[in-house]
PDB file of N, CA and C in Angstrom:
ATOM      1  N   MET A  24      36.591  -3.623  -6.015  1.00  0.00           N
ATOM      2  CA  MET A  24      36.725  -4.668  -5.024  1.00  0.00           C
ATOM      3  C   MET A  24      37.300  -4.150  -3.716  1.00  0.00           C
ATOM      4  N   SER A  25      37.468  -2.858  -3.588  1.00  0.00           N
ATOM      5  CA  SER A  25      38.113  -2.325  -2.402  1.00  0.00           C
ATOM      6  C   SER A  25      37.323  -2.590  -1.132  1.00  0.00           C
ATOM      7  N   GLY A  26      36.072  -3.029  -1.221  1.00  0.00           N
ATOM      8  CA  GLY A  26      35.283  -3.322  -0.044  1.00  0.00           C
ATOM      9  C   GLY A  26      35.723  -4.585   0.667  1.00  0.00           C
ATOM     10  N   ILE A  27      36.419  -5.455  -0.021  1.00  0.00           N
ATOM     11  CA  ILE A  27      36.923  -6.668   0.604  1.00  0.00           C
ATOM     12  C   ILE A  27      38.259  -6.304   1.234  1.00  0.00           C
ATOM     13  N   ILE A  28      38.166  -5.555   2.302  1.00  0.00           N
ATOM     14  CA  ILE A  28      39.340  -4.965   2.917  1.00  0.00           C
ATOM     15  C   ILE A  28      39.873  -5.871   4.019  1.00  0.00           C
ATOM     16  N   ALA A  29      41.163  -6.013   4.058  1.00  0.00           N
ATOM     17  CA  ALA A  29      41.868  -6.686   5.145  1.00  0.00           C
ATOM     18  C   ALA A  29      41.481  -8.144   5.318  1.00  0.00           C
ATOM     19  N   ILE A  30      40.914  -8.751   4.314  1.00  0.00           N
ATOM     20  CA  ILE A  30      40.554 -10.158   4.430  1.00  0.00           C
ATOM     21  C   ILE A  30      41.563 -11.016   3.687  1.00  0.00           C
ATOM     22  N   PHE A  31      41.852 -10.664   2.426  1.00  0.00           N
ATOM     23  CA  PHE A  31      42.792 -11.459   1.652  1.00  0.00           C
ATOM     24  C   PHE A  31      44.240 -11.136   1.999  1.00  0.00           C
ATOM     25  N   ALA A  32      44.472 -10.000   2.632  1.00  0.00           N
ATOM     26  CA  ALA A  32      45.834  -9.635   3.000  1.00  0.00           C
ATOM     27  C   ALA A  32      46.097  -9.861   4.483  1.00  0.00           C
ATOM     28  N   ALA A  33      45.236 -10.605   5.143  1.00  0.00           N
ATOM     29  CA  ALA A  33      45.390 -10.852   6.577  1.00  0.00           C
ATOM     30  C   ALA A  33      46.544 -11.811   6.838  1.00  0.00           C
ATOM     31  N   GLU A  34      47.033 -11.795   8.052  1.00  0.00           N
ATOM     32  CA  GLU A  34      48.126 -12.680   8.420  1.00  0.00           C
ATOM     33  C   GLU A  34      47.610 -14.105   8.555  1.00  0.00           C
ATOM     34  N   ARG A  35      48.475 -15.059   8.212  1.00  0.00           N
ATOM     35  CA  ARG A  35      48.088 -16.461   8.297  1.00  0.00           C
ATOM     36  C   ARG A  35      48.401 -17.010   9.685  1.00  0.00           C
ATOM     37  N   SER A  36      47.599 -17.980  10.080  1.00  0.00           N
ATOM     38  CA  SER A  36      47.799 -18.650  11.357  1.00  0.00           C
ATOM     39  C   SER A  36      47.471 -20.118  11.150  1.00  0.00           C
ATOM     40  N   ASN A  37      48.459 -20.992  11.254  1.00  0.00           N
ATOM     41  CA  ASN A  37      48.271 -22.431  11.046  1.00  0.00           C
ATOM     42  C   ASN A  37      47.675 -22.751   9.672  1.00  0.00           C
ATOM     43  N   GLY A  38      48.124 -22.040   8.647  1.00  0.00           N
ATOM     44  CA  GLY A  38      47.663 -22.311   7.293  1.00  0.00           C
ATOM     45  C   GLY A  38      46.303 -21.737   6.968  1.00  0.00           C
ATOM     46  N   ARG A  39      45.680 -21.091   7.935  1.00  0.00           N
ATOM     47  CA  ARG A  39      44.373 -20.478   7.714  1.00  0.00           C
ATOM     48  C   ARG A  39      44.473 -19.009   8.080  1.00  0.00           C
ATOM     49  N   VAL A  40      43.552 -18.242   7.585  1.00  0.00           N
ATOM     50  CA  VAL A  40      43.565 -16.805   7.839  1.00  0.00           C
ATOM     51  C   VAL A  40      42.479 -16.473   8.844  1.00  0.00           C
ATOM     52  N   GLU A  41      42.849 -15.743   9.854  1.00  0.00           N
ATOM     53  CA  GLU A  41      41.892 -15.333  10.881  1.00  0.00           C
ATOM     54  C   GLU A  41      41.169 -14.075  10.430  1.00  0.00           C
ATOM     55  N   SER A  42      39.972 -13.870  10.935  1.00  0.00           N
ATOM     56  CA  SER A  42      39.215 -12.659  10.643  1.00  0.00           C
ATOM     57  C   SER A  42      39.974 -11.454  11.167  1.00  0.00           C
ATOM     58  N   THR A  43      39.933 -10.359  10.434  1.00  0.00           N
ATOM     59  CA  THR A  43      40.723  -9.182  10.801  1.00  0.00           C
ATOM     60  C   THR A  43      39.897  -8.062  11.405  1.00  0.00           C
ATOM     61  N   GLY A  44      38.600  -8.248  11.567  1.00  0.00           N
ATOM     62  CA  GLY A  44      37.787  -7.206  12.186  1.00  0.00           C
ATOM     63  C   GLY A  44      37.329  -6.163  11.191  1.00  0.00           C
ATOM     64  N   ARG A  45      37.027  -4.964  11.683  1.00  0.00           N
ATOM     65  CA  ARG A  45      36.492  -3.885  10.848  1.00  0.00           C
ATOM     66  C   ARG A  45      37.500  -3.477   9.795  1.00  0.00           C
ATOM     67  N   ALA A  46      37.063  -3.447   8.576  1.00  0.00           N
ATOM     68  CA  ALA A  46      37.941  -3.164   7.444  1.00  0.00           C
ATOM     69  C   ALA A  46      38.368  -1.709   7.378  1.00  0.00           C
ATOM     70  N   GLU A  47      37.459  -0.780   7.702  1.00  0.00           N
ATOM     71  CA  GLU A  47      37.751   0.633   7.512  1.00  0.00           C
ATOM     72  C   GLU A  47      38.951   1.094   8.335  1.00  0.00           C
ATOM     73  N   SER A  48      39.173   0.465   9.491  1.00  0.00           N
ATOM     74  CA  SER A  48      40.245   0.908  10.369  1.00  0.00           C
ATOM     75  C   SER A  48      41.511   0.077  10.233  1.00  0.00           C
ATOM     76  N   SER A  49      41.527  -0.848   9.316  1.00  0.00           N
ATOM     77  CA  SER A  49      42.656  -1.755   9.194  1.00  0.00           C
ATOM     78  C   SER A  49      43.840  -1.108   8.483  1.00  0.00           C
ATOM     79  N   PRO A  50      45.045  -1.294   9.033  1.00  0.00           N
ATOM     80  CA  PRO A  50      46.236  -0.801   8.330  1.00  0.00           C
ATOM     81  C   PRO A  50      46.539  -1.622   7.077  1.00  0.00           C
ATOM     82  N   ARG A  51      45.872  -2.758   6.924  1.00  0.00           N
ATOM     83  CA  ARG A  51      46.083  -3.613   5.750  1.00  0.00           C
ATOM     84  C   ARG A  51      45.252  -3.172   4.547  1.00  0.00           C
ATOM     85  N   THR A  52      44.408  -2.182   4.739  1.00  0.00           N
ATOM     86  CA  THR A  52      43.524  -1.731   3.663  1.00  0.00           C
ATOM     87  C   THR A  52      44.274  -1.395   2.378  1.00  0.00           C
ATOM     88  N   PRO A  53      45.345  -0.598   2.417  1.00  0.00           N
ATOM     89  CA  PRO A  53      46.056  -0.291   1.157  1.00  0.00           C
ATOM     90  C   PRO A  53      46.614  -1.535   0.471  1.00  0.00           C
ATOM     91  N   ILE A  54      47.086  -2.492   1.260  1.00  0.00           N
ATOM     92  CA  ILE A  54      47.625  -3.732   0.690  1.00  0.00           C
ATOM     93  C   ILE A  54      46.506  -4.511   0.004  1.00  0.00           C
ATOM     94  N   THR A  55      45.389  -4.637   0.697  1.00  0.00           N
ATOM     95  CA  THR A  55      44.254  -5.370   0.138  1.00  0.00           C
ATOM     96  C   THR A  55      43.733  -4.694  -1.116  1.00  0.00           C
ATOM     97  N   ASN A  56      43.656  -3.377  -1.095  1.00  0.00           N
ATOM     98  CA  ASN A  56      43.210  -2.646  -2.287  1.00  0.00           C
ATOM     99  C   ASN A  56      44.130  -2.931  -3.465  1.00  0.00           C
ATOM    100  N   ALA A  57      45.430  -2.956  -3.219  1.00  0.00           N
ATOM    101  CA  ALA A  57      46.392  -3.234  -4.289  1.00  0.00           C
ATOM    102  C   ALA A  57      46.205  -4.650  -4.830  1.00  0.00           C
ATOM    103  N   VAL A  58      45.994  -5.612  -3.932  1.00  0.00           N
ATOM    104  CA  VAL A  58      45.769  -6.999  -4.354  1.00  0.00           C
ATOM    105  C   VAL A  58      44.497  -7.088  -5.201  1.00  0.00           C
ATOM    106  N   CYS A  59      43.444  -6.416  -4.755  1.00  0.00           N
ATOM    107  CA  CYS A  59      42.171  -6.449  -5.492  1.00  0.00           C
ATOM    108  C   CYS A  59      42.308  -5.812  -6.872  1.00  0.00           C
ATOM    109  N   ARG A  60      43.077  -4.720  -6.954  1.00  0.00           N
ATOM    110  CA  ARG A  60      43.291  -4.080  -8.263  1.00  0.00           C
ATOM    111  C   ARG A  60      44.117  -4.978  -9.182  1.00  0.00           C
ATOM    112  N   ALA A  61      45.062  -5.707  -8.611  1.00  0.00           N
ATOM    113  CA  ALA A  61      45.936  -6.557  -9.417  1.00  0.00           C
ATOM    114  C   ALA A  61      45.244  -7.844  -9.874  1.00  0.00           C
ATOM    115  N   HIS A  62      44.171  -8.232  -9.187  1.00  0.00           N
ATOM    116  CA  HIS A  62      43.495  -9.501  -9.492  1.00  0.00           C
ATOM    117  C   HIS A  62      41.996  -9.295  -9.647  1.00  0.00           C
ATOM    118  N   PRO A  63      41.551  -8.763 -10.783  1.00  0.00           N
ATOM    119  CA  PRO A  63      40.118  -8.535 -10.979  1.00  0.00           C
ATOM    120  C   PRO A  63      39.337  -9.812 -11.315  1.00  0.00           C
ATOM    121  N   GLU A  64      40.032 -10.913 -11.568  1.00  0.00           N
ATOM    122  CA  GLU A  64      39.354 -12.144 -11.957  1.00  0.00           C
ATOM    123  C   GLU A  64      38.860 -12.901 -10.718  1.00  0.00           C
ATOM    124  N   SER A  65      37.688 -13.504 -10.822  1.00  0.00           N
ATOM    125  CA  SER A  65      37.067 -14.158  -9.668  1.00  0.00           C
ATOM    126  C   SER A  65      37.779 -15.443  -9.251  1.00  0.00           C
ATOM    127  N   GLY A  66      38.455 -16.108 -10.167  1.00  0.00           N
ATOM    128  CA  GLY A  66      39.155 -17.346  -9.835  1.00  0.00           C
ATOM    129  C   GLY A  66      40.201 -17.166  -8.752  1.00  0.00           C
ATOM    130  N   PHE A  67      40.870 -16.033  -8.766  1.00  0.00           N
ATOM    131  CA  PHE A  67      41.870 -15.711  -7.738  1.00  0.00           C
ATOM    132  C   PHE A  67      41.235 -15.774  -6.357  1.00  0.00           C
ATOM    133  N   TYR A  68      40.057 -15.201  -6.212  1.00  0.00           N
ATOM    134  CA  TYR A  68      39.382 -15.133  -4.912  1.00  0.00           C
ATOM    135  C   TYR A  68      38.752 -16.461  -4.526  1.00  0.00           C
ATOM    136  N   ARG A  69      38.276 -17.216  -5.529  1.00  0.00           N
ATOM    137  CA  ARG A  69      37.697 -18.531  -5.220  1.00  0.00           C
ATOM    138  C   ARG A  69      38.744 -19.453  -4.614  1.00  0.00           C
ATOM    139  N   GLU A  70      39.970 -19.356  -5.076  1.00  0.00           N
ATOM    140  CA  GLU A  70      41.041 -20.168  -4.497  1.00  0.00           C
ATOM    141  C   GLU A  70      41.415 -19.679  -3.103  1.00  0.00           C
ATOM    142  N   ARG A  71      41.511 -18.383  -2.921  1.00  0.00           N
ATOM    143  CA  ARG A  71      41.905 -17.817  -1.628  1.00  0.00           C
ATOM    144  C   ARG A  71      40.867 -18.067  -0.540  1.00  0.00           C
ATOM    145  N   VAL A  72      39.598 -18.074  -0.924  1.00  0.00           N
ATOM    146  CA  VAL A  72      38.539 -18.233   0.076  1.00  0.00           C
ATOM    147  C   VAL A  72      38.585 -19.623   0.715  1.00  0.00           C
ATOM    148  N   LYS A  73      39.159 -20.595   0.024  1.00  0.00           N
ATOM    149  CA  LYS A  73      39.283 -21.948   0.575  1.00  0.00           C
ATOM    150  C   LYS A  73      40.193 -21.980   1.796  1.00  0.00           C
ATOM    151  N   LEU A  74      41.071 -20.997   1.920  1.00  0.00           N
ATOM    152  CA  LEU A  74      42.012 -20.942   3.036  1.00  0.00           C
ATOM    153  C   LEU A  74      41.449 -20.212   4.251  1.00  0.00           C
ATOM    154  N   ARG A  75      40.266 -19.628   4.115  1.00  0.00           N
ATOM    155  CA  ARG A  75      39.713 -18.800   5.180  1.00  0.00           C
ATOM    156  C   ARG A  75      38.806 -19.598   6.104  1.00  0.00           C
ATOM    157  N   LEU A  76      38.669 -19.080   7.311  1.00  0.00           N
ATOM    158  CA  LEU A  76      37.734 -19.655   8.265  1.00  0.00           C
ATOM    159  C   LEU A  76      36.303 -19.412   7.781  1.00  0.00           C
ATOM    160  N   PRO A  77      35.370 -20.289   8.145  1.00  0.00           N
ATOM    161  CA  PRO A  77      33.975 -20.079   7.733  1.00  0.00           C
ATOM    162  C   PRO A  77      33.435 -18.711   8.151  1.00  0.00           C
ATOM    163  N   GLU A  78      33.831 -18.237   9.320  1.00  0.00           N
ATOM    164  CA  GLU A  78      33.374 -16.926   9.784  1.00  0.00           C
ATOM    165  C   GLU A  78      33.872 -15.813   8.869  1.00  0.00           C
ATOM    166  N   THR A  79      35.101 -15.949   8.401  1.00  0.00           N
ATOM    167  CA  THR A  79      35.670 -14.950   7.499  1.00  0.00           C
ATOM    168  C   THR A  79      34.962 -14.989   6.151  1.00  0.00           C
ATOM    169  N   VAL A  80      34.671 -16.194   5.668  1.00  0.00           N
ATOM    170  CA  VAL A  80      33.944 -16.332   4.401  1.00  0.00           C
ATOM    171  C   VAL A  80      32.561 -15.692   4.532  1.00  0.00           C
ATOM    172  N   ALA A  81      31.915 -15.895   5.679  1.00  0.00           N
ATOM    173  CA  ALA A  81      30.612 -15.257   5.910  1.00  0.00           C
ATOM    174  C   ALA A  81      30.756 -13.740   5.903  1.00  0.00           C
ATOM    175  N   ASP A  82      31.822 -13.221   6.521  1.00  0.00           N
ATOM    176  CA  ASP A  82      32.073 -11.774   6.511  1.00  0.00           C
ATOM    177  C   ASP A  82      32.255 -11.266   5.082  1.00  0.00           C
ATOM    178  N   ILE A  83      33.005 -12.020   4.283  1.00  0.00           N
ATOM    179  CA  ILE A  83      33.224 -11.641   2.886  1.00  0.00           C
ATOM    180  C   ILE A  83      31.882 -11.600   2.149  1.00  0.00           C
ATOM    181  N   ALA A  84      31.056 -12.619   2.375  1.00  0.00           N
ATOM    182  CA  ALA A  84      29.742 -12.667   1.719  1.00  0.00           C
ATOM    183  C   ALA A  84      28.894 -11.464   2.114  1.00  0.00           C
ATOM    184  N   ILE A  85      28.920 -11.101   3.386  1.00  0.00           N
ATOM    185  CA  ILE A  85      28.147  -9.941   3.848  1.00  0.00           C
ATOM    186  C   ILE A  85      28.653  -8.667   3.190  1.00  0.00           C
ATOM    187  N   ILE A  86      29.968  -8.518   3.098  1.00  0.00           N
ATOM    188  CA  ILE A  86      30.551  -7.343   2.444  1.00  0.00           C
ATOM    189  C   ILE A  86      30.095  -7.276   0.989  1.00  0.00           C
ATOM    190  N   LEU A  87      30.151  -8.419   0.295  1.00  0.00           N
ATOM    191  CA  LEU A  87      29.740  -8.448  -1.110  1.00  0.00           C
ATOM    192  C   LEU A  87      28.251  -8.143  -1.268  1.00  0.00           C
ATOM    193  N   ILE A  88      27.442  -8.624  -0.338  1.00  0.00           N
ATOM    194  CA  ILE A  88      26.005  -8.313  -0.381  1.00  0.00           C
ATOM    195  C   ILE A  88      25.791  -6.817  -0.217  1.00  0.00           C
ATOM    196  N   HIS A  89      26.488  -6.208   0.746  1.00  0.00           N
ATOM    197  CA  HIS A  89      26.358  -4.764   0.953  1.00  0.00           C
ATOM    198  C   HIS A  89      26.827  -3.984  -0.275  1.00  0.00           C
ATOM    199  N   GLN A  90      27.936  -4.413  -0.872  1.00  0.00           N
ATOM    200  CA  GLN A  90      28.433  -3.732  -2.069  1.00  0.00           C
ATOM    201  C   GLN A  90      27.430  -3.849  -3.214  1.00  0.00           C
ATOM    202  N   THR A  91      26.882  -5.037  -3.401  1.00  0.00           N
ATOM    203  CA  THR A  91      25.898  -5.251  -4.459  1.00  0.00           C
ATOM    204  C   THR A  91      24.657  -4.405  -4.219  1.00  0.00           C
ATOM    205  N   ASP A  92      24.195  -4.372  -2.975  1.00  0.00           N
ATOM    206  CA  ASP A  92      23.034  -3.555  -2.625  1.00  0.00           C
ATOM    207  C   ASP A  92      23.299  -2.086  -2.934  1.00  0.00           C
ATOM    208  N   TYR A  93      24.464  -1.597  -2.558  1.00  0.00           N
ATOM    209  CA  TYR A  93      24.823  -0.201  -2.808  1.00  0.00           C
ATOM    210  C   TYR A  93      24.848   0.094  -4.311  1.00  0.00           C
ATOM    211  N   LEU A  94      25.488  -0.785  -5.077  1.00  0.00           N
ATOM    212  CA  LEU A  94      25.579  -0.567  -6.521  1.00  0.00           C
ATOM    213  C   LEU A  94      24.205  -0.631  -7.189  1.00  0.00           C
ATOM    214  N   LEU A  95      23.366  -1.563  -6.754  1.00  0.00           N
ATOM    215  CA  LEU A  95      22.018  -1.642  -7.322  1.00  0.00           C
ATOM    216  C   LEU A  95      21.193  -0.404  -6.976  1.00  0.00           C
ATOM    217  N   MET A  96      21.322   0.093  -5.759  1.00  0.00           N
ATOM    218  CA  MET A  96      20.595   1.310  -5.383  1.00  0.00           C
ATOM    219  C   MET A  96      21.062   2.497  -6.226  1.00  0.00           C
ATOM    220  N   ARG A  97      22.371   2.588  -6.481  1.00  0.00           N
ATOM    221  CA  ARG A  97      22.879   3.656  -7.350  1.00  0.00           C
ATOM    222  C   ARG A  97      22.342   3.509  -8.765  1.00  0.00           C
ATOM    223  N   LEU A  98      22.299   2.283  -9.267  1.00  0.00           N
ATOM    224  CA  LEU A  98      21.776   2.032 -10.608  1.00  0.00           C
ATOM    225  C   LEU A  98      20.303   2.425 -10.700  1.00  0.00           C
ATOM    226  N   ILE A  99      19.523   2.049  -9.699  1.00  0.00           N
ATOM    227  CA  ILE A  99      18.100   2.400  -9.683  1.00  0.00           C
ATOM    228  C   ILE A  99      17.925   3.910  -9.623  1.00  0.00           C
ATOM    229  N   GLU A 100      18.690   4.579  -8.782  1.00  0.00           N
ATOM    230  CA  GLU A 100      18.579   6.038  -8.670  1.00  0.00           C
ATOM    231  C   GLU A 100      18.981   6.723  -9.976  1.00  0.00           C
ATOM    232  N   THR A 101      20.031   6.223 -10.615  1.00  0.00           N
ATOM    233  CA  THR A 101      20.455   6.781 -11.902  1.00  0.00           C
ATOM    234  C   THR A 101      19.364   6.587 -12.953  1.00  0.00           C
ATOM    235  N   ALA A 102      18.764   5.394 -12.978  1.00  0.00           N
ATOM    236  CA  ALA A 102      17.680   5.135 -13.931  1.00  0.00           C
ATOM    237  C   ALA A 102      16.484   6.037 -13.643  1.00  0.00           C
ATOM    238  N   ARG A 103      16.185   6.250 -12.374  1.00  0.00           N
ATOM    239  CA  ARG A 103      15.071   7.123 -12.003  1.00  0.00           C
ATOM    240  C   ARG A 103      15.327   8.553 -12.464  1.00  0.00           C
ATOM    241  N   GLN A 104      16.531   9.038 -12.208  1.00  0.00           N
ATOM    242  CA  GLN A 104      16.878  10.400 -12.625  1.00  0.00           C
ATOM    243  C   GLN A 104      16.834  10.533 -14.146  1.00  0.00           C
ATOM    244  N   ARG A 105      17.328   9.516 -14.830  1.00  0.00           N
ATOM    245  CA  ARG A 105      17.312   9.539 -16.299  1.00  0.00           C
ATOM    246  C   ARG A 105      15.873   9.538 -16.816  1.00  0.00           C
ATOM    247  N   PHE A 106      15.015   8.729 -16.192  1.00  0.00           N
ATOM    248  CA  PHE A 106      13.609   8.684 -16.593  1.00  0.00           C
ATOM    249  C   PHE A 106      12.949  10.041 -16.387  1.00  0.00           C
ATOM    250  N   LEU A 107      13.213  10.667 -15.226  1.00  0.00           N
ATOM    251  CA  LEU A 107      12.616  11.978 -14.959  1.00  0.00           C
ATOM    252  C   LEU A 107      13.103  13.025 -15.954  1.00  0.00           C
ATOM    253  N   LYS A 108      14.371  12.925 -16.317  1.00  0.00           N
ATOM    254  CA  LYS A 108      14.975  13.912 -17.213  1.00  0.00           C
ATOM    255  C   LYS A 108      14.606  13.669 -18.677  1.00  0.00           C
ATOM    256  N   GLU A 109      14.624  12.413 -19.103  1.00  0.00           N
ATOM    257  CA  GLU A 109      14.472  12.080 -20.519  1.00  0.00           C
ATOM    258  C   GLU A 109      13.152  11.397 -20.865  1.00  0.00           C
ATOM    259  N   GLY A 110      12.425  10.936 -19.861  1.00  0.00           N
ATOM    260  CA  GLY A 110      11.187  10.209 -20.127  1.00  0.00           C
ATOM    261  C   GLY A 110      11.453   8.731 -20.319  1.00  0.00           C
ATOM    262  N   GLY A 111      10.380   8.004 -20.598  1.00  0.00           N
ATOM    263  CA  GLY A 111      10.479   6.563 -20.795  1.00  0.00           C
ATOM    264  C   GLY A 111      10.610   6.189 -22.254  1.00  0.00           C
ATOM    265  N   ILE A 112      10.434   4.921 -22.537  1.00  0.00           N
ATOM    266  CA  ILE A 112      10.598   4.408 -23.894  1.00  0.00           C
ATOM    267  C   ILE A 112       9.533   4.974 -24.835  1.00  0.00           C
ATOM    268  N   ARG A 113       8.318   5.131 -24.353  1.00  0.00           N
ATOM    269  CA  ARG A 113       7.259   5.686 -25.216  1.00  0.00           C
ATOM    270  C   ARG A 113       7.596   7.110 -25.637  1.00  0.00           C
ATOM    271  N   GLU A 114       8.084   7.903 -24.679  1.00  0.00           N
ATOM    272  CA  GLU A 114       8.460   9.277 -25.017  1.00  0.00           C
ATOM    273  C   GLU A 114       9.597   9.294 -26.024  1.00  0.00           C
ATOM    274  N   ALA A 115      10.576   8.412 -25.828  1.00  0.00           N
ATOM    275  CA  ALA A 115      11.714   8.344 -26.749  1.00  0.00           C
ATOM    276  C   ALA A 115      11.259   7.910 -28.140  1.00  0.00           C
ATOM    277  N   MET A 116      10.354   6.951 -28.197  1.00  0.00           N
ATOM    278  CA  MET A 116       9.853   6.489 -29.494  1.00  0.00           C
ATOM    279  C   MET A 116       9.046   7.586 -30.185  1.00  0.00           C
ATOM    280  N   THR A 117       8.244   8.306 -29.412  1.00  0.00           N
ATOM    281  CA  THR A 117       7.458   9.410 -29.982  1.00  0.00           C
ATOM    282  C   THR A 117       8.378  10.493 -30.525  1.00  0.00           C
ATOM    283  N   ARG A 118       9.402  10.871 -29.743  1.00  0.00           N
ATOM    284  CA  ARG A 118      10.364  11.882 -30.211  1.00  0.00           C
ATOM    285  C   ARG A 118      11.053  11.432 -31.483  1.00  0.00           C
ATOM    286  N   ALA A 119      11.466  10.176 -31.521  1.00  0.00           N
ATOM    287  CA  ALA A 119      12.153   9.653 -32.704  1.00  0.00           C
ATOM    288  C   ALA A 119      11.236   9.695 -33.923  1.00  0.00           C
ATOM    289  N   ARG A 120       9.999   9.315 -33.735  1.00  0.00           N
ATOM    290  CA  ARG A 120       9.041   9.317 -34.855  1.00  0.00           C
ATOM    291  C   ARG A 120       8.768  10.743 -35.339  1.00  0.00           C
ATOM    292  N   ILE A 121       8.584  11.688 -34.407  1.00  0.00           N
ATOM    293  CA  ILE A 121       8.354  13.089 -34.782  1.00  0.00           C
ATOM    294  C   ILE A 121       9.577  13.647 -35.504  1.00  0.00           C
ATOM    295  N   ASN A 122      10.762  13.360 -34.995  1.00  0.00           N
ATOM    296  CA  ASN A 122      11.995  13.824 -35.656  1.00  0.00           C
ATOM    297  C   ASN A 122      12.105  13.252 -37.064  1.00  0.00           C
ATOM    298  N   TYR A 123      11.763  11.982 -37.215  1.00  0.00           N
ATOM    299  CA  TYR A 123      11.808  11.350 -38.529  1.00  0.00           C
ATOM    300  C   TYR A 123      10.844  12.040 -39.496  1.00  0.00           C
ATOM    301  N   ARG A 124       9.646  12.300 -39.022  1.00  0.00           N
ATOM    302  CA  ARG A 124       8.656  12.982 -39.866  1.00  0.00           C
ATOM    303  C   ARG A 124       9.128  14.375 -40.244  1.00  0.00           C
ATOM    304  N   ASN A 125       9.689  15.106 -39.281  1.00  0.00           N
ATOM    305  CA  ASN A 125      10.177  16.467 -39.556  1.00  0.00           C
ATOM    306  C   ASN A 125      11.332  16.459 -40.551  1.00  0.00           C
ATOM    307  N   GLU A 126      12.228  15.492 -40.445  1.00  0.00           N
ATOM    308  CA  GLU A 126      13.351  15.390 -41.385  1.00  0.00           C
ATOM    309  C   GLU A 126      12.852  15.033 -42.784  1.00  0.00           C
ATOM    310  N   LYS A 127      11.848  14.190 -42.840  1.00  0.00           N
ATOM    311  CA  LYS A 127      11.284  13.761 -44.116  1.00  0.00           C
ATOM    312  C   LYS A 127      10.624  14.942 -44.840  1.00  0.00           C
ATOM    313  N   LYS A 128       9.978  15.838 -44.076  1.00  0.00           N
ATOM    314  CA  LYS A 128       9.325  17.017 -44.656  1.00  0.00           C
ATOM    315  C   LYS A 128      10.344  18.038 -45.135  1.00  0.00           C
ATOM    316  N   GLY A 129      11.436  18.168 -44.391  1.00  0.00           N
ATOM    317  CA  GLY A 129      12.400  19.235 -44.664  1.00  0.00           C
ATOM    318  C   GLY A 129      13.419  18.860 -45.640  1.00  0.00           C
TER     319      GLY A 129
END
């Protein structure tokens, strides 16, 4: 959750939290990272988001979309590499069947 930087740990203003700008350069990043590590459950964030400005909530949504996109691209690349290295399900089934036959003979 470290991508949600400087949003939940931002300073309050009139009971609401103002947008904090670019996360990478924020001095609040370590604080936010600690909060995210301490609260992995989504309910914590659903309550906190109610206190944020709509613009900040939109920023959070964009960050989450980017994080999801990045993780999905990594998953796809890992699956592609695994397929190239190990083959697909048909190859795995063929290997398993050949191994079974060889064990049965020996």
